[in-house]
CSV table of C-alpha atoms and ligand atoms in Angstrom, one decimal:
chain,number,residue,atom,x,y,z
B,10,UNK,CA,75.3,54.7,101.4
B,11,UNK,CA,77.8,51.9,101.8
B,12,UNK,CA,81.2,52.6,103.2
B,13,UNK,CA,83.7,52.5,101.7
B,14,UNK,CA,82.5,51.2,98.4
B,15,UNK,CA,80.0,54.1,97.6
B,16,UNK,CA,82.5,56.9,98.5
B,17,UNK,CA,83.1,58.8,95.3
B,18,UNK,CA,86.7,59.5,94.5
B,19,UNK,CA,87.3,63.2,93.5
B,20,UNK,CA,90.6,64.6,92.3
B,21,UNK,CA,92.4,67.3,90.5
B,22,UNK,CA,96.1,67.2,89.4
B,23,UNK,CA,97.5,67.4,93.0
B,24,UNK,CA,94.8,66.3,95.4
B,25,UNK,CA,92.7,63.1,95.6
B,26,UNK,CA,89.7,62.8,97.9
B,27,UNK,CA,89.1,59.1,98.7
B,28,UNK,CA,87.5,56.9,101.4
B,29,UNK,CA,89.4,56.7,104.7
B,30,UNK,CA,91.3,53.5,105.5
B,31,UNK,CA,92.2,51.9,108.8
B,32,UNK,CA,95.9,52.3,107.7
B,33,UNK,CA,95.4,56.1,107.9
B,34,UNK,CA,95.4,55.8,111.7
B,35,UNK,CA,99.1,56.8,112.2
B,36,UNK,CA,98.7,59.9,110.1
B,37,UNK,CA,95.4,60.9,111.7
B,38,UNK,CA,97.0,60.5,115.1
B,39,UNK,CA,100.0,62.7,114.0
B,40,UNK,CA,97.7,65.4,112.5
B,41,UNK,CA,95.7,65.5,115.7
B,42,UNK,CA,98.8,66.2,117.9
B,43,UNK,CA,99.3,69.4,116.0
B,44,UNK,CA,98.6,72.5,118.2
B,45,UNK,CA,96.7,74.3,115.4
B,46,UNK,CA,94.5,71.3,115.0
B,47,UNK,CA,93.8,71.2,118.7
B,48,UNK,CA,93.2,75.0,119.0
B,49,UNK,CA,90.8,75.4,116.1
B,50,UNK,CA,88.8,72.2,115.9
B,51,UNK,CA,86.6,70.2,118.3
B,52,UNK,CA,88.7,67.0,118.4
B,53,UNK,CA,89.3,65.5,121.9
B,54,UNK,CA,92.4,66.9,123.6
B,55,UNK,CA,94.6,65.0,124.5
B,56,UNK,CA,94.1,62.9,121.3
B,57,UNK,CA,94.9,59.3,121.7
B,58,UNK,CA,95.6,56.6,119.1
B,59,UNK,CA,92.3,55.0,120.1
B,60,UNK,CA,90.6,58.3,119.1
B,61,UNK,CA,92.2,58.0,115.6
B,62,UNK,CA,91.0,54.4,115.3
B,63,UNK,CA,87.5,55.4,116.5
B,64,UNK,CA,87.4,58.2,113.9
B,65,UNK,CA,88.3,55.8,111.1
B,66,UNK,CA,86.2,52.8,112.1
B,67,UNK,CA,83.2,54.4,113.7
B,68,UNK,CA,82.7,58.1,113.0
B,69,UNK,CA,83.6,58.1,109.4
B,70,UNK,CA,81.7,54.9,108.3
B,71,UNK,CA,78.5,55.8,110.3
B,72,UNK,CA,78.6,59.3,108.8
B,73,UNK,CA,78.4,57.9,105.3
B,74,UNK,CA,75.7,55.3,106.3
B,75,UNK,CA,73.4,57.9,107.9
B,76,UNK,CA,71.2,60.1,105.7
B,77,UNK,CA,72.5,63.7,106.0
B,78,UNK,CA,75.3,62.4,108.2
B,79,UNK,CA,78.9,63.6,107.8
B,80,UNK,CA,80.5,62.6,104.5
B,81,UNK,CA,84.2,62.6,105.3
B,82,UNK,CA,86.9,62.1,102.6
B,83,UNK,CA,90.6,61.5,103.2
B,84,UNK,CA,92.8,64.0,101.4
B,85,UNK,CA,95.7,62.2,99.7
B,86,UNK,CA,98.7,64.1,98.3
B,87,UNK,CA,101.8,62.5,96.9
B,88,UNK,CA,100.5,59.1,97.9
B,89,UNK,CA,100.2,60.0,101.6
B,90,UNK,CA,97.1,60.7,103.8
B,91,UNK,CA,97.3,64.4,104.4
B,92,UNK,CA,94.0,65.4,106.0
B,93,UNK,CA,90.2,65.2,105.9
B,94,UNK,CA,87.4,67.3,104.3
B,95,UNK,CA,83.8,66.7,105.2
B,96,UNK,CA,80.3,67.7,104.2
B,97,UNK,CA,77.6,67.7,106.9
B,98,UNK,CA,73.9,68.0,106.7
B,99,UNK,CA,72.4,69.0,103.4
B,100,UNK,CA,68.7,69.0,104.5
B,101,UNK,CA,66.9,71.5,102.4
B,102,UNK,CA,69.9,71.9,100.2
B,103,UNK,CA,72.2,73.5,102.7
B,104,UNK,CA,75.0,72.0,104.7
B,105,UNK,CA,78.4,72.7,106.2
B,106,UNK,CA,82.0,72.0,105.2
B,107,UNK,CA,84.8,71.0,107.7
B,108,UNK,CA,88.5,70.5,107.0
B,109,UNK,CA,92.0,70.0,108.2
B,110,UNK,CA,95.3,69.0,106.7
B,111,UNK,CA,98.6,67.9,108.3
B,112,UNK,CA,101.4,70.4,108.9
B,113,UNK,CA,103.4,68.4,106.4
B,114,UNK,CA,101.4,69.7,103.4
B,115,UNK,CA,100.2,73.2,104.7
B,116,UNK,CA,100.7,76.3,102.7
B,117,UNK,CA,100.7,74.5,99.3
B,118,UNK,CA,97.1,75.2,98.4
B,119,UNK,CA,96.1,71.6,99.3
B,120,UNK,CA,93.2,72.6,101.5
B,121,UNK,CA,91.8,75.1,99.0
B,122,UNK,CA,91.8,72.5,96.2
B,123,UNK,CA,90.3,69.8,98.5
B,124,UNK,CA,87.6,72.3,99.6
B,125,UNK,CA,86.7,73.2,96.0
B,126,UNK,CA,86.4,69.5,95.0
B,127,UNK,CA,84.0,68.8,97.9
B,128,UNK,CA,82.0,72.0,97.3
B,129,UNK,CA,81.6,71.2,93.6
B,130,UNK,CA,80.5,67.7,94.5
B,131,UNK,CA,77.9,69.1,96.9
B,132,UNK,CA,76.5,71.4,94.2
B,133,UNK,CA,76.8,69.1,91.2
B,134,UNK,CA,76.0,65.7,92.7
B,135,UNK,CA,74.2,66.2,96.0
B,136,UNK,CA,72.0,69.0,94.8
B,137,UNK,CA,73.0,71.4,97.5
B,138,UNK,CA,72.2,75.1,97.1
B,139,UNK,CA,74.6,76.5,99.6
B,140,UNK,CA,77.6,75.5,101.7
B,141,UNK,CA,78.4,77.0,105.0
B,142,UNK,CA,81.9,77.5,106.4
B,143,UNK,CA,82.4,78.1,110.1
B,144,UNK,CA,85.6,78.8,112.0
B,145,UNK,CA,86.6,80.2,115.4
B,146,UNK,CA,87.6,83.9,115.1
B,147,UNK,CA,91.3,84.1,114.7
B,148,UNK,CA,91.8,81.0,112.6
B,149,UNK,CA,93.3,83.0,109.8
B,150,UNK,CA,94.6,80.0,107.7
B,151,UNK,CA,91.0,78.6,107.6
B,152,UNK,CA,89.6,82.1,106.7
B,153,UNK,CA,92.1,82.4,103.9
B,154,UNK,CA,91.1,79.0,102.5
B,155,UNK,CA,87.4,80.0,102.7
B,156,UNK,CA,88.2,83.3,101.0
B,157,UNK,CA,90.2,81.6,98.2
B,158,UNK,CA,87.3,79.0,97.7
B,159,UNK,CA,84.8,81.8,97.2
B,160,UNK,CA,83.0,82.0,100.5
B,161,UNK,CA,81.4,85.4,101.1
B,162,UNK,CA,79.1,87.5,103.3
B,163,UNK,CA,81.3,86.9,106.4
B,164,UNK,CA,79.7,87.6,109.8
B,165,UNK,CA,80.9,87.2,113.3
B,166,UNK,CA,78.6,85.3,115.7
B,167,UNK,CA,79.8,86.1,119.3
B,168,UNK,CA,80.0,82.8,121.2
B,169,UNK,CA,78.6,80.9,118.1
B,170,UNK,CA,81.2,78.1,118.3
B,171,UNK,CA,81.9,75.6,121.0
B,172,UNK,CA,84.8,73.2,121.6
B,173,UNK,CA,85.2,70.9,124.6
B,174,UNK,CA,82.6,72.9,126.6
B,175,UNK,CA,84.0,76.3,125.9
B,176,UNK,CA,82.3,78.9,123.7
B,177,UNK,CA,84.2,80.9,121.1
B,178,UNK,CA,83.3,83.7,118.8
B,179,UNK,CA,82.8,82.3,115.3
B,180,UNK,CA,83.1,83.5,111.7
B,181,UNK,CA,80.5,82.2,109.3
B,182,UNK,CA,80.4,82.7,105.5
B,183,UNK,CA,78.7,80.8,102.7
B,184,UNK,CA,78.9,80.1,99.0
B,185,UNK,CA,76.0,79.4,96.8
B,186,UNK,CA,75.7,77.0,93.8
B,187,UNK,CA,75.7,79.8,91.2
B,188,UNK,CA,78.7,81.5,92.8
B,189,UNK,CA,82.2,81.4,91.4
B,190,UNK,CA,84.5,79.5,93.7
B,191,UNK,CA,87.0,82.4,93.6
B,192,UNK,CA,88.0,85.2,96.1
B,193,UNK,CA,85.4,87.9,96.6
B,194,UNK,CA,86.9,91.3,97.5
B,195,UNK,CA,90.5,92.2,98.2
B,196,UNK,CA,92.7,90.7,100.9
B,197,UNK,CA,95.6,93.2,101.0
B,198,UNK,CA,99.2,92.3,101.4
B,199,UNK,CA,101.6,94.8,103.0
B,200,UNK,CA,104.5,95.4,100.7
B,201,UNK,CA,107.8,96.5,102.2
B,202,UNK,CA,109.4,99.7,101.0
B,203,UNK,CA,112.9,101.0,101.5
B,204,UNK,CA,113.0,104.7,102.3
B,205,UNK,CA,116.7,105.0,102.9
B,206,UNK,CA,116.8,106.0,106.7
B,207,UNK,CA,113.6,104.1,107.3
B,208,UNK,CA,111.7,101.1,105.9
B,209,UNK,CA,108.0,100.4,105.8
B,210,UNK,CA,106.7,96.9,106.8
B,211,UNK,CA,103.7,95.2,108.3
B,212,UNK,CA,102.9,95.2,112.0
B,213,UNK,CA,104.2,92.6,114.4
B,214,UNK,CA,103.0,91.9,117.9
B,215,UNK,CA,106.4,93.1,119.2
B,216,UNK,CA,105.6,96.6,118.0
B,217,UNK,CA,103.0,97.0,120.8
B,218,UNK,CA,105.3,98.8,123.3
B,219,UNK,CA,106.3,101.5,120.7
B,220,UNK,CA,102.7,101.9,119.5
B,221,UNK,CA,101.7,102.6,123.1
B,222,UNK,CA,104.5,105.1,123.6
B,223,UNK,CA,103.6,106.9,120.3
B,224,UNK,CA,99.9,107.0,121.1
B,225,UNK,CA,100.4,108.2,124.7
B,226,UNK,CA,102.6,111.0,123.6
B,227,UNK,CA,101.2,114.4,124.4
B,228,UNK,CA,101.1,115.7,120.8
B,229,UNK,CA,99.6,112.5,119.5
B,230,UNK,CA,96.9,112.6,122.2
B,231,UNK,CA,96.3,116.3,121.5
B,232,UNK,CA,95.7,115.9,117.7
B,233,UNK,CA,94.2,112.5,117.6
B,234,UNK,CA,91.9,113.1,120.5
B,235,UNK,CA,89.7,110.1,119.6
B,236,UNK,CA,92.5,107.7,120.8
B,237,UNK,CA,91.9,106.1,124.2
B,238,UNK,CA,93.5,108.1,127.0
B,239,UNK,CA,95.6,106.8,128.6
B,240,UNK,CA,96.6,104.6,125.8
B,241,UNK,CA,97.6,101.3,127.3
B,242,UNK,CA,99.4,98.2,126.1
B,243,UNK,CA,96.2,96.3,125.5
B,244,UNK,CA,95.0,99.1,123.2
B,245,UNK,CA,98.2,98.8,121.2
B,246,UNK,CA,97.9,95.0,121.0
B,247,UNK,CA,94.3,95.3,120.0
B,248,UNK,CA,95.2,97.8,117.3
B,249,UNK,CA,97.9,95.5,115.9
B,250,UNK,CA,95.6,92.5,115.9
B,251,UNK,CA,92.8,94.5,114.2
B,252,UNK,CA,95.1,95.2,111.3
B,253,UNK,CA,94.6,91.6,110.2
B,254,UNK,CA,90.9,92.1,109.9
B,255,UNK,CA,91.4,95.3,108.0
B,256,UNK,CA,93.6,93.6,105.5
B,257,UNK,CA,91.4,90.5,105.2
B,258,UNK,CA,88.2,92.4,104.6
B,259,UNK,CA,89.9,94.9,102.2
B,260,UNK,CA,88.9,97.8,104.4
B,261,UNK,CA,92.4,99.0,105.2
B,262,UNK,CA,96.1,98.5,105.3
B,263,UNK,CA,98.8,99.8,107.6
B,264,UNK,CA,102.6,100.0,107.7
B,265,UNK,CA,105.0,100.4,110.5
B,266,UNK,CA,107.6,103.0,109.6
B,267,UNK,CA,110.7,101.4,111.1
B,268,UNK,CA,114.2,102.7,111.7
B,269,UNK,CA,116.4,101.2,108.9
B,270,UNK,CA,119.1,100.1,111.3
B,271,UNK,CA,117.2,99.0,114.4
B,272,UNK,CA,113.9,98.1,112.8
B,273,UNK,CA,112.2,99.7,115.7
B,274,UNK,CA,108.9,101.4,115.1
B,275,UNK,CA,109.1,105.2,114.6
B,276,UNK,CA,105.7,105.7,113.0
B,277,UNK,CA,102.6,104.4,111.4
B,278,UNK,CA,100.8,105.0,108.1
B,279,UNK,CA,97.3,103.6,107.5
B,280,UNK,CA,95.1,103.7,104.4
B,281,UNK,CA,91.6,102.9,105.4
B,282,UNK,CA,87.9,103.5,104.6
B,283,UNK,CA,88.6,101.6,101.3
B,284,UNK,CA,85.1,100.2,101.0
B,285,UNK,CA,83.5,102.6,98.5
B,286,UNK,CA,80.2,102.4,96.7
B,287,UNK,CA,79.8,102.0,93.0
B,288,UNK,CA,83.5,101.1,92.4
B,289,UNK,CA,84.6,104.5,93.7
B,290,UNK,CA,87.7,102.9,95.2
B,291,UNK,CA,88.4,105.6,97.9
B,292,UNK,CA,91.0,105.6,100.6
B,293,UNK,CA,91.8,107.8,103.6
B,294,UNK,CA,95.4,108.2,104.7
B,295,UNK,CA,96.1,108.5,108.4
B,296,UNK,CA,99.5,108.7,110.3
B,297,UNK,CA,101.3,109.4,113.5
B,298,UNK,CA,104.9,109.5,114.4
B,299,UNK,CA,106.7,108.3,117.5
B,300,UNK,CA,108.3,111.4,119.2
B,301,UNK,CA,111.7,110.0,118.5
B,302,UNK,CA,111.0,109.9,114.7
B,303,UNK,CA,109.7,113.5,114.3
B,304,UNK,CA,111.3,116.4,112.5
B,305,UNK,CA,113.3,114.4,110.0
B,306,UNK,CA,111.0,114.5,107.0
B,307,UNK,CA,110.4,110.8,107.5
B,308,UNK,CA,106.6,111.1,107.4
B,309,UNK,CA,106.6,113.2,104.3
B,310,UNK,CA,108.7,110.6,102.5
B,311,UNK,CA,106.8,107.6,103.9
B,312,UNK,CA,103.5,109.2,102.7
B,313,UNK,CA,104.9,109.6,99.3
B,314,UNK,CA,105.6,105.8,99.1
B,315,UNK,CA,102.2,105.0,100.5
B,316,UNK,CA,100.5,107.2,97.9
B,317,UNK,CA,102.5,105.4,95.1
B,318,UNK,CA,101.2,102.1,96.4
B,319,UNK,CA,97.6,103.4,96.8
B,320,UNK,CA,97.5,104.5,93.1
B,321,UNK,CA,99.2,101.4,91.7
B,322,UNK,CA,96.6,99.2,89.9
B,323,UNK,CA,95.4,96.1,91.9
B,324,UNK,CA,96.6,93.9,89.0
B,325,UNK,CA,100.1,95.3,89.6
B,326,UNK,CA,100.0,94.6,93.3
B,327,UNK,CA,98.8,98.0,94.5
B,328,UNK,CA,95.6,99.2,96.1
B,329,UNK,CA,94.0,100.6,92.9
B,330,UNK,CA,92.7,103.7,94.6
B,331,UNK,CA,90.9,106.3,92.5
B,332,UNK,CA,91.0,109.1,95.1
B,333,UNK,CA,92.7,109.7,98.4
B,334,UNK,CA,91.5,111.9,101.2
B,335,UNK,CA,93.3,113.1,104.4
B,336,UNK,CA,92.0,114.9,107.4
B,337,UNK,CA,94.1,117.1,109.7
B,338,UNK,CA,92.7,118.9,112.7
B,339,UNK,CA,92.6,122.7,112.2
B,340,UNK,CA,95.8,124.0,113.7
B,341,UNK,CA,97.8,120.8,113.2
B,342,UNK,CA,100.4,122.5,111.0
B,343,UNK,CA,102.8,119.6,110.9
B,344,UNK,CA,100.2,117.2,109.6
B,345,UNK,CA,98.9,119.7,107.0
B,346,UNK,CA,102.5,120.2,105.9
B,347,UNK,CA,102.9,116.5,105.2
B,348,UNK,CA,99.7,116.5,103.1
B,349,UNK,CA,100.6,119.6,101.1
B,350,UNK,CA,104.2,118.5,100.6
B,351,UNK,CA,102.7,115.4,98.9
B,352,UNK,CA,100.5,117.3,96.5
B,353,UNK,CA,97.2,117.1,98.5
B,354,UNK,CA,94.8,119.9,97.9
B,355,UNK,CA,92.9,121.5,100.8
B,356,UNK,CA,89.3,121.3,99.7
B,357,UNK,CA,87.5,122.5,102.8
B,358,UNK,CA,86.7,122.2,106.4
B,359,UNK,CA,84.8,119.4,108.0
B,360,UNK,CA,82.8,121.2,110.7
B,361,UNK,CA,82.8,119.4,114.0
B,362,UNK,CA,84.1,116.4,112.1
B,363,UNK,CA,86.7,115.1,114.6
B,364,UNK,CA,86.4,114.0,118.2
B,365,UNK,CA,88.1,116.5,120.5
B,366,UNK,CA,88.8,116.3,124.2
B,367,UNK,CA,86.1,116.7,126.9
B,368,UNK,CA,83.3,115.8,124.6
B,369,UNK,CA,84.0,118.6,122.1
B,370,UNK,CA,83.9,118.0,118.4
B,371,UNK,CA,86.7,119.8,116.4
B,372,UNK,CA,86.9,121.1,112.9
B,373,UNK,CA,89.1,119.3,110.4
B,374,UNK,CA,90.9,120.4,107.2
B,375,UNK,CA,90.0,118.1,104.4
B,376,UNK,CA,92.5,117.3,101.7
B,377,UNK,CA,92.2,115.2,98.6
B,378,UNK,CA,94.5,113.8,96.0
B,379,UNK,CA,93.8,112.4,92.5
B,380,UNK,CA,96.2,110.2,90.6
B,381,UNK,CA,96.8,112.9,88.0
B,382,UNK,CA,97.6,115.7,90.5
B,383,UNK,CA,101.1,117.1,90.4
B,384,UNK,CA,103.2,115.6,93.1
B,385,UNK,CA,106.7,116.4,94.2
S,401,COA,C1,93.3,75.6,107.9
S,401,COA,C2,94.2,74.6,107.1
S,401,COA,C3,93.3,73.4,106.7
S,401,COA,C4,94.8,75.3,105.9
S,401,COA,O1,95.5,74.3,105.2
S,401,COA,P1,96.5,74.7,104.0
S,401,COA,O2,96.8,73.4,103.1
S,401,COA,O3,97.7,75.4,104.5
S,401,COA,O4,95.6,75.6,103.1
S,401,COA,P2,96.0,76.4,101.7
S,401,COA,O5,97.5,76.2,101.5
S,401,COA,O6,95.0,76.0,100.7
S,401,COA,O7,95.7,77.9,102.1
S,401,COA,C5,96.2,78.4,103.3
S,401,COA,C6,96.3,79.9,103.2
S,401,COA,O8,96.3,80.5,104.4
S,401,COA,C7,97.4,81.4,104.6
S,401,COA,N1,97.7,81.5,106.0
S,401,COA,C8,98.2,80.5,106.8
S,401,COA,N2,98.3,81.0,108.0
S,401,COA,C9,97.9,82.3,108.0
S,401,COA,C10,97.8,83.3,108.9
S,401,COA,N3,98.1,83.1,110.2
S,401,COA,N4,97.3,84.5,108.5
S,401,COA,C11,96.9,84.7,107.2
S,401,COA,N5,97.0,83.8,106.3
S,401,COA,C12,97.5,82.6,106.7
S,401,COA,C13,98.5,80.7,103.7
S,401,COA,O9,99.5,81.6,103.3
S,401,COA,C14,97.6,80.3,102.5
S,401,COA,O10,97.3,81.4,101.7
S,401,COA,P3,98.1,81.7,100.3
S,401,COA,O11,98.0,80.4,99.5
S,401,COA,O12,97.4,82.8,99.6
S,401,COA,O13,99.5,82.0,100.7
S,401,COA,C15,95.3,74.1,108.0
S,401,COA,O14,96.0,75.2,108.6
S,401,COA,C16,94.8,73.2,109.2
S,401,COA,O15,94.6,72.1,109.1
S,401,COA,N6,94.6,73.9,110.4
S,401,COA,C17,94.1,73.2,111.6
S,401,COA,C18,92.7,72.7,111.4
S,401,COA,C19,91.7,73.8,111.1
S,401,COA,O16,91.9,74.9,111.5
S,401,COA,N7,90.7,73.5,110.3
S,401,COA,C20,89.7,74.4,109.9
S,401,COA,C21,88.7,74.6,111.0
S,401,COA,S1,87.5,75.7,110.6
């Protein structure tokens, strides 16, 4: 193909994809100074003005002129160059998408729109069967774009990505030509609830110290014997970081129960195991309290709010659960009390169901709750 005359212009009502121009150099240079851009892509670091000129006058034109080379479009919004989206490969009907936008337009859905325009073009005009998206693990903004554009079947490839000689774990997902370019599965948001003396909110990295204290506490360690022992700061940090994956994959959600005045963590509630078969929409509630928060009915009240959210339909912002379960180690009276005070029914004992200390397996009481059950 000839560059720039054969580059098709693609647009919706906000975003235009067009051929790059030499005059885009200042904006390309500015975009490539952005720390996110340097962290998550394979551009040279440091990135010079000559790099920007080389991208526009060599890399982009030669991509278009080479069969199965990179087809790069400039993304234009409000008359300004705002980023690039590219399609690479295409041999055998499969190729990859790559993208970036400047900090000056992020968070407005620009990238999602640009990605959809490029993907539609790949299917409708280039005859592609499948588009592959790849990102370094931890690039949540890119993952969110991929999710919103309909990519699915996400896998992690350890060490699958490389930038500037360093290997990184990689996420890969794909979308096929007959797939809808719409989100697949739920990506939960954590709503905030006001409980009077406490509030419920999402986790922050700064909660790690309090998570560690709570999970190292003797009673927590006794009843949640599967926790690492000792429970160290890196365990807490890993737990907090892993909540993002739980939310993004739809597997689980978690709140910090925080003191209403100091906002300090006093407990945790999670709803997890939400991937059910045959639209069964299950969920399991788990919780623990920091020793400073115990004995004040906070957990009973927080679980009530969590249940309300769990049974609220997805269309209304809830989790749309059909049934909730809860397990408490036999003998854990405080935990069983929280369950029963919230209307859960004890339905049996899970024999040797829970990890105990010293390699033992302990029995669990199993509780469940249906939306129609009487609740206080
Ligand atoms: C990835 C990138 C292109 C996204 O651009 P964008 O225009 O902000 O994308 P969109 O507005 O279409 O969507 C971004 C979504 O990510 C969300 N998001 C941003 N940061 C996030 C984070 N840390 N965690 C979770 N979601 C995040 C935004 O809220 C938005 O979702 P929403 O519309 O549901 O609120 C942009 O951040 C970028 O250029 N990053 C550097 C280059 C890069 O990483 N490229 C991809 C390499 S694989």
